[in-house]
XYZ file of C-alpha atoms in Angstrom:
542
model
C 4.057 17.985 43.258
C 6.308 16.113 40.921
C 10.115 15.149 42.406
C 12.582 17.170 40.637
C 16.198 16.020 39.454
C 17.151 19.018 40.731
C 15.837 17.544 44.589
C 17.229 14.750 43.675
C 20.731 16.387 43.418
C 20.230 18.317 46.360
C 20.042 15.312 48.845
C 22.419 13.124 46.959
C 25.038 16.248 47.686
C 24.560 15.627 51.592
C 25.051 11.498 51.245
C 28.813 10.835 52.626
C 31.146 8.806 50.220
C 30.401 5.020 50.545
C 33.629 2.885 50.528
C 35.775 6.128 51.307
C 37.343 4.069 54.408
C 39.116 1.581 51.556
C 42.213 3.426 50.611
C 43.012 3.722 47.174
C 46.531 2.809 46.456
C 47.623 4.829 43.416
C 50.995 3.973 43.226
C 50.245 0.396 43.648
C 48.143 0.301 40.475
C 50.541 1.502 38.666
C 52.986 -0.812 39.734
C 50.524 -3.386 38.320
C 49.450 -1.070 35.199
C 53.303 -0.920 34.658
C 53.559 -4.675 33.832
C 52.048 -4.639 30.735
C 55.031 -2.975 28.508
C 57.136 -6.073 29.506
C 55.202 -7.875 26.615
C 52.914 -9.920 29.247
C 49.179 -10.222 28.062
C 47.397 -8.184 31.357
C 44.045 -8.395 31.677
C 42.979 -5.619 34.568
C 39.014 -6.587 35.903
C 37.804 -3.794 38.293
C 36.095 -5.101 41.452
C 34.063 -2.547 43.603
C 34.449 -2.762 46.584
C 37.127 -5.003 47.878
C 36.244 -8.623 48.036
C 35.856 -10.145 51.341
C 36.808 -13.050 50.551
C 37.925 -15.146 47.270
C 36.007 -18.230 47.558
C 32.376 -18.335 46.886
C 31.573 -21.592 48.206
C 30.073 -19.557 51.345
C 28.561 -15.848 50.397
C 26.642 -14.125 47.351
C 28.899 -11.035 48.225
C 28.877 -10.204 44.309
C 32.905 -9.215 44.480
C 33.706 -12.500 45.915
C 31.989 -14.136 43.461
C 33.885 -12.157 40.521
C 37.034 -13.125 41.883
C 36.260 -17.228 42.925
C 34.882 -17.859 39.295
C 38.394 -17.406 37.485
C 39.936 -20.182 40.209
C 36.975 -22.263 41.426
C 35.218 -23.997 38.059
C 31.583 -25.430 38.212
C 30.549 -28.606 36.576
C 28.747 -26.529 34.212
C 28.987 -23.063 31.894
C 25.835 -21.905 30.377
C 25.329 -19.482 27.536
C 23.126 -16.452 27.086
C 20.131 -18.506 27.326
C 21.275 -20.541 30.157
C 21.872 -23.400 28.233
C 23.925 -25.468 30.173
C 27.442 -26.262 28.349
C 30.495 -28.474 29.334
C 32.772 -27.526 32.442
C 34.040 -29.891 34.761
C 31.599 -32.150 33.193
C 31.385 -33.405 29.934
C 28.159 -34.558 29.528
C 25.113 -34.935 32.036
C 21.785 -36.731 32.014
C 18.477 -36.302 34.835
C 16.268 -39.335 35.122
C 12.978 -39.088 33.753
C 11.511 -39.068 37.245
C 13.409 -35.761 38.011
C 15.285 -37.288 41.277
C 19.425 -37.697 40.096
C 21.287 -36.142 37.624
C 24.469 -38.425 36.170
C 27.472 -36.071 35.658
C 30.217 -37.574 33.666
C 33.387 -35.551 34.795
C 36.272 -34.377 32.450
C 39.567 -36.348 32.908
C 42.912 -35.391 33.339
C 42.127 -32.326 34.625
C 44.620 -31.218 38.004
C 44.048 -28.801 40.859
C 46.484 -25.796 40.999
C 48.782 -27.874 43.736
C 48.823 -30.924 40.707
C 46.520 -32.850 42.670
C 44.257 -35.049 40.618
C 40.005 -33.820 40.190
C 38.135 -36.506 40.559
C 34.120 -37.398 41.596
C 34.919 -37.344 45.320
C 35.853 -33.744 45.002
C 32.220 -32.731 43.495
C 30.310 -35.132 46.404
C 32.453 -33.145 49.059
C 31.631 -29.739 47.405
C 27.538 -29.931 46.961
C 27.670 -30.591 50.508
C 29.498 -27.821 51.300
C 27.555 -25.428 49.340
C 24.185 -26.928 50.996
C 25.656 -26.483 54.577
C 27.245 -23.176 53.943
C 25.968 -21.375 51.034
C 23.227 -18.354 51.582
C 21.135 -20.233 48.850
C 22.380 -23.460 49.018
C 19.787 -24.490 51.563
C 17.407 -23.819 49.130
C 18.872 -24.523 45.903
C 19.385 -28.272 47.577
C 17.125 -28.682 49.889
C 16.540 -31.962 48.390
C 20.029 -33.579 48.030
C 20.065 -36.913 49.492
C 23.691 -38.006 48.442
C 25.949 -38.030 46.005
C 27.151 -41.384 44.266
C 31.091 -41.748 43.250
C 30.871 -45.307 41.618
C 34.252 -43.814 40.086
C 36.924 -41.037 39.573
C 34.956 -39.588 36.820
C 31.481 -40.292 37.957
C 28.918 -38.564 40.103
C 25.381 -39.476 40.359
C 23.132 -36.675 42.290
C 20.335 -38.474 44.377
C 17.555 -35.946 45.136
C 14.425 -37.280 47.551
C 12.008 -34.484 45.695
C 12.772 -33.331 42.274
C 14.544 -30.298 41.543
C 13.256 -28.845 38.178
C 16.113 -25.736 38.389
C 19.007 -27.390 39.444
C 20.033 -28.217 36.050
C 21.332 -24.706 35.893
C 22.576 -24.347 39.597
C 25.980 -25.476 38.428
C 28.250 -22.491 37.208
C 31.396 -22.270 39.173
C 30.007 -18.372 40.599
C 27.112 -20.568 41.537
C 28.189 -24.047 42.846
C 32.002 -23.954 42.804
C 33.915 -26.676 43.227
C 36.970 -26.722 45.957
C 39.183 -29.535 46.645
C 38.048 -31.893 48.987
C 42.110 -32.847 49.915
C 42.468 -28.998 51.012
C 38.952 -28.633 53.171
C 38.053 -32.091 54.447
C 39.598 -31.126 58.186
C 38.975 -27.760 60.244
C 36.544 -25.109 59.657
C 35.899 -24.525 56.109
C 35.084 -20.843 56.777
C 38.258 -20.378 58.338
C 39.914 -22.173 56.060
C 43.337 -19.762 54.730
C 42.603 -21.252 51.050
C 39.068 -18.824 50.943
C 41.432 -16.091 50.522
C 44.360 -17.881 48.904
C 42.036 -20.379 46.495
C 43.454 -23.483 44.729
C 40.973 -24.546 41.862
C 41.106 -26.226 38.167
C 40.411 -22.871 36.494
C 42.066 -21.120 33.832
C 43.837 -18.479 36.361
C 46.090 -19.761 39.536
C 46.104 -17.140 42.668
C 49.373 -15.743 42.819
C 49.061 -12.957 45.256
C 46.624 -9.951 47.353
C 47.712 -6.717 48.017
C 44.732 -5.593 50.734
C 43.071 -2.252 49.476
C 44.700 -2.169 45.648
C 44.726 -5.335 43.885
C 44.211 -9.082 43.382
C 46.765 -10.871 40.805
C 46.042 -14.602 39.156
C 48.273 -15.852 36.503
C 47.688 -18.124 33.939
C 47.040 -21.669 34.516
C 49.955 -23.321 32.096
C 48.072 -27.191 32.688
C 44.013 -25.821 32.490
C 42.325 -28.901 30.405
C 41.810 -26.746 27.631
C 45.527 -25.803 26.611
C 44.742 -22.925 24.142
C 43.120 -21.004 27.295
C 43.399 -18.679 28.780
C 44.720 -16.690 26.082
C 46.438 -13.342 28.636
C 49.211 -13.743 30.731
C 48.051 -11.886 34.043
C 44.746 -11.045 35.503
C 44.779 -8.114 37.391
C 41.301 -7.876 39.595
C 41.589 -3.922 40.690
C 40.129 -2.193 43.792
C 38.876 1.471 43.209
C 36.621 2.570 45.570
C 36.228 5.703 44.353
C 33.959 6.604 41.706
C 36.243 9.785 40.011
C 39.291 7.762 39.797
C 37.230 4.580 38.460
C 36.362 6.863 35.659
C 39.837 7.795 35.112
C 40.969 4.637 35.186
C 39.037 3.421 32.049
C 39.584 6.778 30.362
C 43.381 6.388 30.838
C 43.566 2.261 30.197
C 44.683 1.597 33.588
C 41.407 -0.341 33.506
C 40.223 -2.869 30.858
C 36.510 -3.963 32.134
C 34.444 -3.501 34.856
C 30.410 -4.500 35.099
C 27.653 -3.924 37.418
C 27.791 -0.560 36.637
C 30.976 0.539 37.771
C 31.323 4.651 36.616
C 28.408 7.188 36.788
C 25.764 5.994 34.351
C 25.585 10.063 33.645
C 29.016 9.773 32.293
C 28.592 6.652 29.503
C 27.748 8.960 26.871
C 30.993 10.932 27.058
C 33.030 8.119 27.809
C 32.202 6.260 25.140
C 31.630 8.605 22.212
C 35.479 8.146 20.948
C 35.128 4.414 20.130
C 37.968 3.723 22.586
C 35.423 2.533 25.651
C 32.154 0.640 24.849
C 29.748 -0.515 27.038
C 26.842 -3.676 26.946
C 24.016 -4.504 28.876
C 24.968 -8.595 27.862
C 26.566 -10.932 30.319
C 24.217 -10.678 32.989
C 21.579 -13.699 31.918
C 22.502 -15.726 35.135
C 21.277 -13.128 37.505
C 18.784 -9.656 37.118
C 19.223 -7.620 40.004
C 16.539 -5.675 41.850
C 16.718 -2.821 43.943
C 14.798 -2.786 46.474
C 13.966 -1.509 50.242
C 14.346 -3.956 52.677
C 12.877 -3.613 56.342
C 13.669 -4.779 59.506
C 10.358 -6.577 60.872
C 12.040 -6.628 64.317
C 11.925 -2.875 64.471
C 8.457 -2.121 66.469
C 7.517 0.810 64.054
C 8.833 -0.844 60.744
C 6.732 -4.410 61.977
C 3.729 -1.766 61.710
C 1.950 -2.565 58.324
C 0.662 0.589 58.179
C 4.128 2.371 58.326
C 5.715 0.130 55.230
C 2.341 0.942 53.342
C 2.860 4.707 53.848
C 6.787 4.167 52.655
C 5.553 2.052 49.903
C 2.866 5.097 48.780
C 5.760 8.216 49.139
C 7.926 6.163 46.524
C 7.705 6.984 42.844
C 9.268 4.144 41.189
C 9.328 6.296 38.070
C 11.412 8.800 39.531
C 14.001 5.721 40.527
C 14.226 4.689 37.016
C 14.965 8.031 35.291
C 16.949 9.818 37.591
C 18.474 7.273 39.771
C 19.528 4.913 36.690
C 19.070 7.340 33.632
C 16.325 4.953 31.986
C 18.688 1.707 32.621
C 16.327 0.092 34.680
C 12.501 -1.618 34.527
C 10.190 -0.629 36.692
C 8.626 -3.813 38.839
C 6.523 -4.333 41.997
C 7.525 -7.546 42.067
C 10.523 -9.040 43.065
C 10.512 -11.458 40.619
C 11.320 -10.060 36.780
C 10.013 -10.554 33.927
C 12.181 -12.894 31.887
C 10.408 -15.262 33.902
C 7.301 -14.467 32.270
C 5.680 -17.645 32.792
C 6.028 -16.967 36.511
C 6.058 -13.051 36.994
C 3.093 -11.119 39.098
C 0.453 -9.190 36.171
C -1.458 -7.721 38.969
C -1.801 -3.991 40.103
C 0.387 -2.058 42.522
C -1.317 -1.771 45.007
C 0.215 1.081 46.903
C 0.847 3.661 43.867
C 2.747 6.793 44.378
C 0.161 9.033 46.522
C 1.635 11.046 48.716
C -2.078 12.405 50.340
C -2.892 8.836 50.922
C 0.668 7.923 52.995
C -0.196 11.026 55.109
C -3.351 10.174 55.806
C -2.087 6.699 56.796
C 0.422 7.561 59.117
C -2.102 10.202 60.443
C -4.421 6.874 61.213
C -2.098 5.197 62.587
C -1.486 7.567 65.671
C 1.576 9.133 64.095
C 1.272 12.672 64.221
C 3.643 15.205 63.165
C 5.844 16.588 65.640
C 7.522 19.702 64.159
C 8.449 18.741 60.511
C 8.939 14.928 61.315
C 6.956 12.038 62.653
C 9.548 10.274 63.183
C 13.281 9.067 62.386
C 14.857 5.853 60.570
C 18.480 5.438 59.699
C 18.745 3.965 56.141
C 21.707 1.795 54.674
C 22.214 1.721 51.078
C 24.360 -1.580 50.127
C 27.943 -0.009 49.624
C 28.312 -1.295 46.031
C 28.761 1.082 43.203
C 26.524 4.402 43.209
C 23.317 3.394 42.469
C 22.298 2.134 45.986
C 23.138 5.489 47.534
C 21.570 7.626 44.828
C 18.633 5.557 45.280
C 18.940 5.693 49.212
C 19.428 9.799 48.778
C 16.246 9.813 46.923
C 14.141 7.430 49.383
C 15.286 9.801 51.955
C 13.889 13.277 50.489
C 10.928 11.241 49.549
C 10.155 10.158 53.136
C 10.568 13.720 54.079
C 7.463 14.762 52.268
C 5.381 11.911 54.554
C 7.357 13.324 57.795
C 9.860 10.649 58.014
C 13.434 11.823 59.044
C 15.472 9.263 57.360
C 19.334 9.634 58.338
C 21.740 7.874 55.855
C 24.565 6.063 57.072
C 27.886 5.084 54.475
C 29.705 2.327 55.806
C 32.098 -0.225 54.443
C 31.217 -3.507 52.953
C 32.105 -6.288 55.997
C 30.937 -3.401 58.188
C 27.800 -3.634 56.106
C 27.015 -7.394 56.006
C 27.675 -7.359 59.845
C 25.145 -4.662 60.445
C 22.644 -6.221 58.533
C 22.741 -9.597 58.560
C 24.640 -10.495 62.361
C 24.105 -8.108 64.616
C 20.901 -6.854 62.849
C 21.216 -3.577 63.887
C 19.262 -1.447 61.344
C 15.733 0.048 60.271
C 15.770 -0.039 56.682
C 18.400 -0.735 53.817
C 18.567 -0.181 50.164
C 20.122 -3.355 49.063
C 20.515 -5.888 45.311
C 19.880 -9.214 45.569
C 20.590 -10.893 42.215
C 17.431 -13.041 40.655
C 19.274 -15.894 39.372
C 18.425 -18.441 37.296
C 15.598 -19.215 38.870
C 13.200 -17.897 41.620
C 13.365 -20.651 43.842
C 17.089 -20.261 43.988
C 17.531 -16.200 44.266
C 14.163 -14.958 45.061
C 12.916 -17.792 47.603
C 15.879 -17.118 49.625
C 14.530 -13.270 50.359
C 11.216 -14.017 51.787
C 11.449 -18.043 52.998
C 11.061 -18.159 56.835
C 13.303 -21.181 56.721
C 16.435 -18.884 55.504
C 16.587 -16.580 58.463
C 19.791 -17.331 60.331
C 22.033 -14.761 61.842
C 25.159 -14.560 60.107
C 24.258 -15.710 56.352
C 24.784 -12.643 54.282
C 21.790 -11.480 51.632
C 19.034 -13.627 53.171
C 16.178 -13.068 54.149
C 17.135 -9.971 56.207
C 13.885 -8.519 56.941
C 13.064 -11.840 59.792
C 9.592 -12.456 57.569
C 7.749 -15.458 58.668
C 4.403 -16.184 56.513
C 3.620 -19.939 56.839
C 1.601 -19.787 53.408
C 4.324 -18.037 51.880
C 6.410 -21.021 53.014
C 4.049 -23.592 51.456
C 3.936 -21.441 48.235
C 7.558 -21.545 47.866
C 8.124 -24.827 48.925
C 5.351 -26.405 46.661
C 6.946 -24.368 43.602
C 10.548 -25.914 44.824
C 9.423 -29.653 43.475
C 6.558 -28.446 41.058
C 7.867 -30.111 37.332
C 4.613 -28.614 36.067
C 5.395 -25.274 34.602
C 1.798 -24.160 34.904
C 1.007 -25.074 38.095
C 4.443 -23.783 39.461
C 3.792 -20.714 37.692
C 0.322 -20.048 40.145
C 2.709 -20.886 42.725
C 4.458 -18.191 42.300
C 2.122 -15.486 41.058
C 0.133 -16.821 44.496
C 3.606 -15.990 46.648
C 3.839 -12.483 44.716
C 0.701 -11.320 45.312
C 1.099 -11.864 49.533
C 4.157 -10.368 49.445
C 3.515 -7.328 47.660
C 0.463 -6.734 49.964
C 2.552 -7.376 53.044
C 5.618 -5.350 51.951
C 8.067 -7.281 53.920
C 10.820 -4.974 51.057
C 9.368 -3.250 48.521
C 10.533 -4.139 45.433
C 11.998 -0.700 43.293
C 13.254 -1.414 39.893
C 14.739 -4.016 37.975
C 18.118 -2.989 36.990
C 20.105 -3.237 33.478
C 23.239 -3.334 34.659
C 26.419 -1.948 32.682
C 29.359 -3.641 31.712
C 31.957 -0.850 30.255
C 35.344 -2.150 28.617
C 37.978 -1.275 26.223
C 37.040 -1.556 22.602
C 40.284 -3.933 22.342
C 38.402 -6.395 25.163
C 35.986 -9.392 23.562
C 35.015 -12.961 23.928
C 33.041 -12.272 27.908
C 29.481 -11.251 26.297
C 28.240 -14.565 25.112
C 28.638 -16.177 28.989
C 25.167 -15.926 30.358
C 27.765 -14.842 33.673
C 29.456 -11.617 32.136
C 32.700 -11.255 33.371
C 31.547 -13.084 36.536
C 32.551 -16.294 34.440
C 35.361 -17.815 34.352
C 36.679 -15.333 31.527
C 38.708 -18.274 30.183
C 37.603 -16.979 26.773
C 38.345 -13.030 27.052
C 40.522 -11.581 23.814
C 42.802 -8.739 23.980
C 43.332 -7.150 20.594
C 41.034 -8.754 18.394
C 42.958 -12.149 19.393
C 40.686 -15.417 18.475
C 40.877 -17.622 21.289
C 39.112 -20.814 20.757
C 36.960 -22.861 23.463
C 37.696 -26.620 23.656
């Protein structure tokens, strides 16, 4: 029997209101909203949900990283085809052996605090992202050291080669933080995470907790002509209604990942004032997927994920979930890389008779309506990971699996999940990258287990050939050869179901017809939006 979008309605009525425990401060965003009529240029970003921190140099928490990349710069921008172009570096150059990369660095250029940036400053921050990044351990696994013959020089030793890191160096990515401020004490509880001083084109000016997040322009950023507003307003809405209000009254210039009810673009945008884009999101495709927690007994049971993995209609995900703004995919890697992605079958297509029957064979008998119970938790990020959790959870029911949703808040979230690992299942989006050893090794790499890191690999899977795999691909300059690599890693994974890969999402950037100049950044308005125009203004990029 085919799953309805009127079921689907019916269980996504019962989910509870994720974020709802993050007040919304009305009168607060107005206060902000208010500034404009003094003549100021305001740009106002929505971020959703609060950020839980403003540095990036130490989480993927996606919010975090909106708000680091318009303080913290990264050697490198890169364009719509992840070419990489000049950012804290003017020019670059990798051995023909593959193991350094010479980065000459921009001069002149100050910190917020009018310290000088020099080389010493990018050896001290590639360290830090390798110790304390959730994919730096990956993405430089082979750093040696990092040479400062001079001020303006940096020479990256590697002991393997690293044929992605070329494009590991956006500031969202790889920022760079001043070694003066974070040499001494903990760098995680360092007070400049959530009060930043960077090189960027906006300087933190101040955070009021629950409403908003205000930079100003940087008046001595290298490039003089930028940024070309005034004020950057980074907004916290949690909820979804009075997101939508907020672009359809202007209180709200741009927002991505999706940020209003994908059932509402149509309407929103049919007067010319909002637009929306699916550009700007190059540097990172995010799945959706279902991620399980191989310490739970049942959930270890291959059996059990192979069942969940048959009662799921990926289809159904795609339509009703996303309205069509979404590929369907087993795999978890997508298929831009298609010189790497799986071409294989599914192996576990939608059959609800043959989930019974497994679960039957297993020794797990219905008891009433239900075999049994799980508590799922979608990722508190926008809509779509609850809509997809409400539909997992009538889907289950047809298998007799009770699944009980639980809303919670973001840091509540991460905790749950990733510390104190106390969960059966989650819904979650773990963003691609640029390249599968950096964003889709991390998932599945035995290695990158460790209690605390945020959107790792959360499920505790431990495969030694899946290990190998990934590690051969790591240093693999041949394309061919790293692409079986990687097919060879897709195919065990997909079989073992460690998370089961959903869909492949196109996500949504909506903004004000009078906002331009973010698209062309392979990061969207996670950049360092240096370049945004307000008004059809041309701002030029030196």
């Amino acid at each position: 029997m085919p799953f309805s979008r009127r079921q689907f309605i019916a269980g996504l009525s019962a989910l509870p209101l994720l974020g709802a425990s993050v007040p919304f401060l009305p009168s607060a965003l107005a206060a902000a909203t208010a500034e404009a009529v003094s003549g100021r240029r305001i740009f106002n970003l929505l971020v959703n949900p609060e950020p839980p921190s403003l540095s990036s140099f130490n989480t993927t928490a996606g919010t975090t990283i909106t708000a680091s990349s318009k303080v913290l710069e990264g050697l490198l921008r890169y364009d719509e085809n992840l070419t990489p172009q000049p950012g804290l570096a003017v020019a670059w150059e990798a051995a023909a052996d593959g193991l350094s990369y010479r980065f000459t660095l921009r001069q002149g250029v100050k910190w917020h605090d009018g310290q000088p940036f020099t080389a010493q400053d990018v050896a001290f921050s590639l360290d830090l992202n390798k110790r304390y990044h959730p994919r730096g351990g990956s993405t430089f696994a082979n750093l040696l050291s990092v040479e400062t013959p001079d001020d303006h020089t940096a020479i990256v030793r590697l002991g393997k080669p690293a044929p992605y890191l070329i494009r590991a160096f956006a500031g969202s990515e790889t920022p760079i933080v001043p070694k003066h401020l974070y040499a001494s004490g903990d760098p995680l509880s360092n007070p400049h995470n959530n009060a930043p001083v960077g090189t960027g084109p906006y300087r933190f000016k101040q955070w009021q907790r629950g409403s908003f997040i205000e930079y100003e322009r940087n008046p001595d950023y290298w490039d003089s002509s930028l940024p070309g507003v005034d004020a950057l307003f980074l907004k916290v809405v949690p909820d979804s209604a009075a997101r939508l209000a907020a672009f359809e009254n202007g209180s709200l210039d741009a927002g991505g990942q999706s940020p209003v009810p994908l059932s509402d673009l149509k309407r929103i945008t049919q007067s010319g004032k909002l637009q929306f884009t699916t550009r700007g999101y190059a540097y990172s495709i995010t799945p959706t997927m279902l991620e399980f927690n191989l310490d739970n007994p049942l959930l270890a049971r291959h059996e059990v994920r192979q069942a969940i993995a048959h009662a799921i209609d990926r289809e159904v995900i795609r339509k009703v979930v996303y309205y069509g703004y979404a590929d369907v995919s087993v795999s978890p890697i997508p298929k831009n890389f298609a010189q790497y992605v799986y071409e294989g079958p599914d192996p576990y297509p939608f059959d609800i008779a043959r989930a019974n029957a497994l679960l039957d064979a297993a020794g797990l008998p219905r008891k009433g309506p239900s075999r049994f119970s799980l508590t799922l938790d979608p990722l508190p990020y926008g809509d779509s990971y609850a809509r997809t959790a409400a539909y997992i959870r009538t889907a289950l029911a047809r298998i007799g699996i009770d699944v009980q949703l639980r809303s919670q808040d973001f840091p509540t979230y991460t905790k749950r999940i990733y510390t104190d690992r106390d969960f059966d299942f989650a819904v979650v989006g773990m963003g691609t990258m640029f390249d599968p050893t950096v964003g889709v090794q991390r998932l599945f790499w035995s290695k990158n287990f460790r209690k605390g890191l945020p959107f790792s690999n959360g499920s505790h899977y431990n495969n030694p050939e899946v290990d190998r795999l990934l590690e051969a691909a790591a240093v693999e300059t041949d394309e061919h050869k790293r692409g079986e690599f990687f097919k060879a890693f897709q195919k065990i994974v997909i079989e073992e179901l460690p998370n089961i890969t959903l869909v492949m999402q196109q996500q949504v950037t909506v903004f004000n017809a009078r906002v331009s100049g973010f698209e062309a950044d392979g990061n969207g308005l996670d950049g360092s939006l240096a370049d945004v125009r307000l008004g059809g203004e041309a701002l030029a990029h030196g």
